[in-house]
mmCIF file of C-alpha atoms and ligand atoms in Angstrom:
data_model
loop_
_atom_site.group_PDB
_atom_site.id
_atom_site.type_symbol
_atom_site.label_atom_id
_atom_site.label_comp_id
_atom_site.label_asym_id
_atom_site.label_seq_id
_atom_site.Cartn_x
_atom_site.Cartn_y
_atom_site.Cartn_z
ATOM 1 C CA LEU A 13 10.356 132.869 -74.060
ATOM 2 C CA LYS A 14 11.949 130.780 -71.513
ATOM 3 C CA HIS A 15 13.248 127.600 -71.973
ATOM 4 C CA PRO A 16 11.874 125.224 -69.072
ATOM 5 C CA ILE A 17 13.972 123.043 -66.937
ATOM 6 C CA LEU A 18 13.196 119.470 -67.746
ATOM 7 C CA ILE A 19 12.840 117.401 -64.230
ATOM 8 C CA GLN A 20 12.257 112.990 -64.696
ATOM 9 C CA GLY A 21 11.211 110.428 -62.695
ATOM 10 C CA ALA A 22 10.957 106.776 -63.872
ATOM 11 C CA MET A 23 7.583 106.085 -61.801
ATOM 12 C CA ASP A 24 4.546 107.922 -60.510
ATOM 13 C CA SER A 25 5.665 107.431 -56.859
ATOM 14 C CA GLU A 26 8.865 109.492 -58.554
ATOM 15 C CA LEU A 27 6.592 112.131 -59.875
ATOM 16 C CA THR A 28 3.290 112.456 -58.057
ATOM 17 C CA LEU A 29 4.285 115.650 -55.507
ATOM 18 C CA LEU A 30 6.282 117.423 -58.198
ATOM 19 C CA ILE A 31 3.228 117.389 -60.438
ATOM 20 C CA GLN A 32 1.300 118.591 -57.901
ATOM 21 C CA ALA A 33 3.650 121.336 -57.553
ATOM 22 C CA THR A 34 3.907 122.302 -60.551
ATOM 23 C CA ALA A 35 0.176 122.686 -61.588
ATOM 24 C CA PRO A 36 0.392 121.785 -65.131
ATOM 25 C CA HIS A 37 -1.792 123.583 -67.661
ATOM 26 C CA LYS A 38 -0.802 120.844 -70.071
ATOM 27 C CA PHE A 39 -0.447 117.114 -70.241
ATOM 28 C CA GLU A 40 1.131 115.355 -73.527
ATOM 29 C CA GLN A 41 1.395 111.660 -74.170
ATOM 30 C CA VAL A 42 3.579 110.460 -77.027
ATOM 31 C CA GLY A 43 3.155 106.609 -77.441
ATOM 32 C CA ASN A 44 4.517 105.976 -73.338
ATOM 33 C CA PHE A 45 6.092 109.032 -72.606
ATOM 34 C CA ARG A 46 4.342 111.202 -70.230
ATOM 35 C CA PHE A 47 4.842 115.050 -70.246
ATOM 36 C CA TRP A 48 3.231 117.690 -68.041
ATOM 37 C CA LYS A 49 3.856 121.630 -68.715
ATOM 38 C CA GLY A 50 3.473 123.385 -65.608
ATOM 39 C CA ALA A 51 5.814 125.998 -63.711
ATOM 40 C CA VAL A 52 7.239 126.767 -60.812
ATOM 41 C CA ALA A 53 7.485 130.819 -59.635
ATOM 42 C CA ASP A 54 7.856 132.034 -63.600
ATOM 43 C CA THR A 55 10.259 129.581 -64.447
ATOM 44 C CA PRO A 56 8.507 126.956 -66.631
ATOM 45 C CA VAL A 57 9.295 123.006 -65.866
ATOM 46 C CA VAL A 58 8.340 120.262 -67.768
ATOM 47 C CA ILE A 59 7.709 116.873 -65.938
ATOM 48 C CA CYS A 60 8.504 113.618 -67.627
ATOM 49 C CA LYS A 61 7.775 110.056 -66.785
ATOM 50 C CA THR A 62 10.771 107.901 -68.429
ATOM 51 C CA GLY A 63 9.890 104.628 -67.174
ATOM 52 C CA ILE A 64 12.214 102.479 -65.595
ATOM 53 C CA GLY A 65 15.076 101.536 -67.078
ATOM 54 C CA VAL A 66 17.955 102.411 -69.458
ATOM 55 C CA ILE A 67 16.445 102.139 -72.480
ATOM 56 C CA ASN A 68 13.289 103.842 -71.496
ATOM 57 C CA ALA A 69 15.179 106.907 -70.078
ATOM 58 C CA ALA A 70 17.755 107.628 -73.755
ATOM 59 C CA ALA A 71 14.267 107.653 -75.582
ATOM 60 C CA ALA A 72 12.530 110.090 -72.860
ATOM 61 C CA THR A 73 15.303 112.281 -72.798
ATOM 62 C CA ALA A 74 16.258 112.469 -76.590
ATOM 63 C CA LEU A 75 12.645 112.755 -76.846
ATOM 64 C CA ALA A 76 11.891 115.527 -74.517
ATOM 65 C CA VAL A 77 15.304 117.334 -75.432
ATOM 66 C CA GLN A 78 14.347 117.543 -79.539
ATOM 67 C CA ARG A 79 10.235 118.665 -77.902
ATOM 68 C CA TYR A 80 11.124 121.380 -75.137
ATOM 69 C CA SER A 81 14.652 122.398 -75.666
ATOM 70 C CA PRO A 82 15.078 122.433 -71.757
ATOM 71 C CA ARG A 83 17.654 124.721 -70.434
ATOM 72 C CA CYS A 84 18.562 122.034 -68.191
ATOM 73 C CA ILE A 85 17.893 118.335 -67.034
ATOM 74 C CA LEU A 86 16.981 117.255 -63.573
ATOM 75 C CA ASN A 87 16.692 113.761 -63.378
ATOM 76 C CA GLN A 88 15.972 112.833 -59.506
ATOM 77 C CA GLY A 89 14.266 109.246 -58.219
ATOM 78 C CA THR A 90 15.404 106.227 -55.519
ATOM 79 C CA ALA A 91 18.421 104.169 -55.716
ATOM 80 C CA GLY A 92 20.032 101.368 -53.601
ATOM 81 C CA ALA A 93 23.146 102.043 -51.665
ATOM 82 C CA HIS A 94 26.940 100.393 -53.105
ATOM 83 C CA THR A 95 27.548 100.709 -49.280
ATOM 84 C CA ARG A 96 26.823 99.647 -45.679
ATOM 85 C CA ALA A 97 28.198 103.328 -44.575
ATOM 86 C CA LEU A 98 24.853 104.968 -46.557
ATOM 87 C CA ALA A 99 20.837 104.761 -45.133
ATOM 88 C CA VAL A 100 17.669 104.884 -46.492
ATOM 89 C CA GLY A 101 17.062 108.542 -46.803
ATOM 90 C CA ASP A 102 20.696 109.269 -47.574
ATOM 91 C CA VAL A 103 21.153 111.621 -50.573
ATOM 92 C CA ILE A 104 23.168 111.259 -53.728
ATOM 93 C CA VAL A 105 24.439 113.921 -56.274
ATOM 94 C CA GLY A 106 25.893 112.355 -59.137
ATOM 95 C CA GLU A 107 28.944 114.217 -59.911
ATOM 96 C CA GLN A 108 29.757 111.569 -62.957
ATOM 97 C CA VAL A 109 27.740 108.047 -63.238
ATOM 98 C CA CYS A 110 29.092 104.878 -64.217
ATOM 99 C CA TYR A 111 27.382 102.857 -66.505
ATOM 100 C CA LEU A 112 26.989 99.413 -65.155
ATOM 101 C CA SER A 113 25.303 97.434 -68.218
ATOM 102 C CA SER A 114 28.426 97.162 -70.025
ATOM 103 C CA PHE A 115 30.420 93.834 -69.575
ATOM 104 C CA SER A 116 33.393 92.188 -70.799
ATOM 105 C CA THR A 117 34.238 89.160 -69.508
ATOM 106 C CA GLU A 118 37.412 87.488 -68.355
ATOM 107 C CA ARG A 119 39.131 84.583 -70.213
ATOM 108 C CA SER A 120 39.026 82.952 -67.096
ATOM 109 C CA ARG A 121 37.111 82.750 -63.880
ATOM 110 C CA GLY A 122 38.853 83.751 -60.679
ATOM 111 C CA GLU A 123 37.938 83.862 -56.982
ATOM 112 C CA ASP A 124 36.261 87.571 -58.581
ATOM 113 C CA PRO A 125 32.392 87.612 -57.348
ATOM 114 C CA LEU A 126 32.000 89.502 -60.508
ATOM 115 C CA ASN A 127 33.635 87.212 -62.739
ATOM 116 C CA PRO A 128 32.789 86.189 -65.382
ATOM 117 C CA TRP A 129 30.300 89.523 -66.178
ATOM 118 C CA LYS A 130 32.466 92.697 -65.427
ATOM 119 C CA PRO A 131 31.223 95.964 -66.106
ATOM 120 C CA ALA A 132 33.207 97.629 -68.602
ATOM 121 C CA ALA A 133 33.804 101.273 -69.520
ATOM 122 C CA PHE A 134 33.402 102.047 -73.278
ATOM 123 C CA GLN A 135 36.190 102.713 -74.798
ATOM 124 C CA SER A 136 36.922 102.799 -79.139
ATOM 125 C CA PRO A 137 40.166 102.191 -80.565
ATOM 126 C CA GLU A 138 39.830 105.569 -81.400
ATOM 127 C CA GLY A 139 40.304 106.829 -77.793
ATOM 128 C CA GLU A 140 36.512 108.405 -77.907
ATOM 129 C CA THR A 141 35.980 109.329 -74.547
ATOM 130 C CA ILE A 142 32.250 108.692 -73.649
ATOM 131 C CA SER A 143 30.989 111.481 -71.013
ATOM 132 C CA TYR A 144 28.341 111.086 -68.056
ATOM 133 C CA HIS A 145 29.054 113.979 -66.387
ATOM 134 C CA ALA A 146 27.023 116.510 -64.443
ATOM 135 C CA ASN A 147 26.756 120.331 -65.121
ATOM 136 C CA GLU A 148 29.003 122.443 -63.155
ATOM 137 C CA VAL A 149 26.380 124.967 -62.537
ATOM 138 C CA MET A 150 24.093 122.212 -61.690
ATOM 139 C CA LEU A 151 25.980 121.279 -58.874
ATOM 140 C CA ARG A 152 27.032 124.141 -57.577
ATOM 141 C CA ALA A 153 23.548 125.042 -57.178
ATOM 142 C CA ALA A 154 22.944 121.460 -55.686
ATOM 143 C CA LYS A 155 25.711 122.197 -52.910
ATOM 144 C CA ALA A 156 23.869 125.555 -52.129
ATOM 145 C CA ALA A 157 20.570 124.261 -52.162
ATOM 146 C CA LEU A 158 21.325 121.225 -49.728
ATOM 147 C CA ALA A 159 23.756 122.950 -47.666
ATOM 148 C CA ASP A 160 21.573 122.753 -44.198
ATOM 149 C CA GLU A 161 20.629 119.408 -45.489
ATOM 150 C CA PRO A 162 22.082 115.919 -43.585
ATOM 151 C CA ARG A 163 23.599 112.836 -45.188
ATOM 152 C CA VAL A 164 24.020 114.642 -48.686
ATOM 153 C CA THR A 165 26.497 113.272 -50.704
ATOM 154 C CA PHE A 166 28.154 114.104 -53.831
ATOM 155 C CA GLY A 167 29.909 111.526 -55.771
ATOM 156 C CA CYS A 168 29.427 108.498 -58.483
ATOM 157 C CA ILE A 169 26.208 106.859 -59.548
ATOM 158 C CA GLY A 170 26.328 103.702 -60.853
ATOM 159 C CA SER A 171 23.655 103.058 -63.502
ATOM 160 C CA GLY A 172 22.557 100.162 -65.721
ATOM 161 C CA ASP A 173 19.799 97.403 -66.027
ATOM 162 C CA LEU A 174 20.291 95.877 -62.707
ATOM 163 C CA TRP A 175 18.999 95.524 -59.067
ATOM 164 C CA THR A 176 22.272 93.682 -57.409
ATOM 165 C CA ARG A 177 21.287 92.056 -53.477
ATOM 166 C CA ASP A 178 24.403 89.851 -53.270
ATOM 167 C CA PRO A 179 26.347 92.213 -50.237
ATOM 168 C CA SER A 180 29.178 90.733 -51.705
ATOM 169 C CA SER A 181 28.588 91.878 -55.200
ATOM 170 C CA LEU A 182 27.669 95.812 -54.264
ATOM 171 C CA GLN A 183 30.988 95.631 -52.449
ATOM 172 C CA ALA A 184 32.802 94.739 -55.190
ATOM 173 C CA LEU A 185 31.078 97.420 -57.212
ATOM 174 C CA HIS A 186 31.896 99.984 -55.008
ATOM 175 C CA ASP A 187 35.349 99.159 -54.733
ATOM 176 C CA MET A 188 35.968 98.921 -58.119
ATOM 177 C CA HIS A 189 33.722 101.739 -59.251
ATOM 178 C CA GLY A 190 33.935 103.584 -56.307
ATOM 179 C CA THR A 191 29.853 103.994 -57.265
ATOM 180 C CA LEU A 192 27.668 105.036 -54.064
ATOM 181 C CA CYS A 193 24.525 103.661 -55.410
ATOM 182 C CA GLU A 194 22.616 102.061 -58.065
ATOM 183 C CA GLU A 195 19.421 102.780 -60.127
ATOM 184 C CA MET A 196 18.377 102.472 -63.754
ATOM 185 C CA GLU A 197 18.271 105.533 -65.591
ATOM 186 C CA ALA A 198 20.774 108.077 -64.981
ATOM 187 C CA ALA A 199 23.103 106.781 -66.897
ATOM 188 C CA ALA A 200 21.247 107.274 -70.353
ATOM 189 C CA VAL A 201 19.817 110.815 -69.463
ATOM 190 C CA TYR A 202 23.633 111.690 -68.464
ATOM 191 C CA LEU A 203 25.185 110.491 -72.057
ATOM 192 C CA THR A 204 22.279 111.657 -73.739
ATOM 193 C CA ALA A 205 22.579 115.203 -72.493
ATOM 194 C CA ASN A 206 25.761 115.021 -72.984
ATOM 195 C CA ASN A 207 25.549 113.923 -76.657
ATOM 196 C CA LEU A 208 23.012 116.910 -77.182
ATOM 197 C CA GLY A 209 24.776 119.696 -74.995
ATOM 198 C CA VAL A 210 22.177 119.954 -72.701
ATOM 199 C CA PRO A 211 23.553 120.654 -68.419
ATOM 200 C CA VAL A 212 22.019 117.603 -66.739
ATOM 201 C CA LEU A 213 21.962 116.460 -62.346
ATOM 202 C CA SER A 214 20.397 113.650 -61.426
ATOM 203 C CA ILE A 215 19.813 113.527 -57.471
ATOM 204 C CA ARG A 216 19.099 110.255 -55.952
ATOM 205 C CA VAL A 217 17.930 108.849 -52.297
ATOM 206 C CA ILE A 218 18.860 105.782 -51.234
ATOM 207 C CA SER A 219 15.506 103.522 -51.105
ATOM 208 C CA ASN A 220 17.044 100.560 -49.629
ATOM 209 C CA ASN A 221 20.382 98.521 -48.587
ATOM 210 C CA GLU A 222 20.817 95.137 -49.686
ATOM 211 C CA GLY A 223 24.009 95.394 -47.547
ATOM 212 C CA THR A 224 22.297 96.046 -44.532
ATOM 213 C CA GLY A 225 19.201 94.422 -45.415
ATOM 214 C CA GLU A 226 16.983 97.734 -45.260
ATOM 215 C CA PRO A 227 14.226 97.218 -47.536
ATOM 216 C CA PHE A 228 12.720 99.347 -49.697
ATOM 217 C CA ASP A 229 10.706 102.706 -48.566
ATOM 218 C CA PRO A 230 8.586 104.743 -50.412
ATOM 219 C CA ASN A 231 8.810 107.599 -48.357
ATOM 220 C CA SER A 232 12.313 107.938 -50.041
ATOM 221 C CA ALA A 233 10.734 108.779 -53.430
ATOM 222 C CA LEU A 234 8.825 111.637 -51.897
ATOM 223 C CA ARG A 235 12.127 113.017 -49.905
ATOM 224 C CA ALA A 236 13.986 113.014 -53.903
ATOM 225 C CA GLN A 237 10.736 115.289 -54.766
ATOM 226 C CA GLU A 238 10.886 117.291 -52.005
ATOM 227 C CA LEU A 239 14.817 118.037 -52.915
ATOM 228 C CA THR A 240 14.414 118.676 -56.130
ATOM 229 C CA LEU A 241 11.668 121.218 -55.649
ATOM 230 C CA LYS A 242 14.485 122.935 -53.409
ATOM 231 C CA LEU A 243 17.283 122.814 -55.800
ATOM 232 C CA LEU A 244 14.940 124.067 -58.207
ATOM 233 C CA SER A 245 14.626 127.357 -56.763
ATOM 234 C CA PHE A 246 18.205 127.455 -56.606
ATOM 235 C CA LEU A 247 18.457 126.768 -60.653
ATOM 236 C CA HIS A 248 15.939 129.205 -61.824
ATOM 237 C CA THR A 249 17.613 132.187 -60.431
HETATM 238 N N1 SAH B 18 10.955 98.062 -55.700
HETATM 239 C C1 SAH B 18 10.259 99.067 -56.466
HETATM 240 C C2 SAH B 18 10.730 98.809 -57.696
HETATM 241 C C3 SAH B 18 11.729 99.587 -58.116
HETATM 242 S S1 SAH B 18 11.925 99.129 -59.867
HETATM 243 C C4 SAH B 18 8.462 98.755 -55.980
HETATM 244 O O1 SAH B 18 8.704 97.537 -55.424
HETATM 245 O O2 SAH B 18 8.152 99.775 -56.111
HETATM 246 C C5 SAH B 18 13.049 100.113 -59.717
HETATM 247 C C6 SAH B 18 13.873 101.756 -60.137
HETATM 248 O O3 SAH B 18 13.815 101.790 -58.853
HETATM 249 C C7 SAH B 18 14.207 102.493 -61.317
HETATM 250 O O4 SAH B 18 13.948 103.456 -61.680
HETATM 251 C C8 SAH B 18 15.672 102.738 -60.548
HETATM 252 O O5 SAH B 18 15.987 103.303 -60.765
HETATM 253 C C9 SAH B 18 15.484 102.317 -58.746
HETATM 254 N N2 SAH B 18 15.823 101.658 -58.022
HETATM 255 C C10 SAH B 18 15.733 101.866 -56.677
HETATM 256 N N3 SAH B 18 16.604 101.084 -55.920
HETATM 257 C C11 SAH B 18 17.233 100.500 -56.662
HETATM 258 C C12 SAH B 18 18.186 99.279 -56.767
HETATM 259 N N4 SAH B 18 18.444 98.285 -55.583
HETATM 260 N N5 SAH B 18 19.247 99.060 -58.213
HETATM 261 C C13 SAH B 18 18.350 99.425 -59.332
HETATM 262 N N6 SAH B 18 17.822 100.220 -58.954
HETATM 263 C C14 SAH B 18 17.334 100.870 -58.066
#
């Protein structure tokens, strides 16, 4: 029996095309979490609607890993740009994820636009590493699959329960963490997948750039799904 590839999206608009393309023969629902079992070529695929936000995404990922033992997890969807150099429609492949909902405060407020709320990396006193890394084999597959696509960047995805609008905050996040974009699920998905030993990769299409004023474009969700299908054909070989 072949292990399926798990594909995730947060919203219906990020899933409709994928559901169509994988011709599900079975729909399963656990509470609010929805799963569609289908296939591409002869590779079994489970599509999962995670819901929006890191809490939903963590639960959905753990549940899907337990239920379906996926060989890998492909997280995909939309994201907001963290730099003016990125435009709506650009593609970000998440080599790492930086978790942006972990806060520590300074003792005094300076001129920093993000003060007092500074995203901080978790660090246990024992020096335990917390990993938000993509799988190398999946990254190589993405490099091959997206080689002829314009405007693809491999790098760091910022992730947390946030939607940042102030251009100076976006710039500060980019400068501080090297994040290219922000979205609301990948941190939970990477952390859960890394903890459970399941290969993971997130690809995101820029849907809005608050820095340049480009508003949310729903077509970005379609592009993310098209690219996911393209990548799928490189992953199942
Ligand atoms: N504005 C959209 C709703 C998006 S809600 C609409 O009106 O339909 C946030 C979802 O989009 C999350 O799943 C997140 O992953 C993604 N997202 C897109 N752009 C984002 C941004 N600038 N900041 C945070 N999340 C963003």
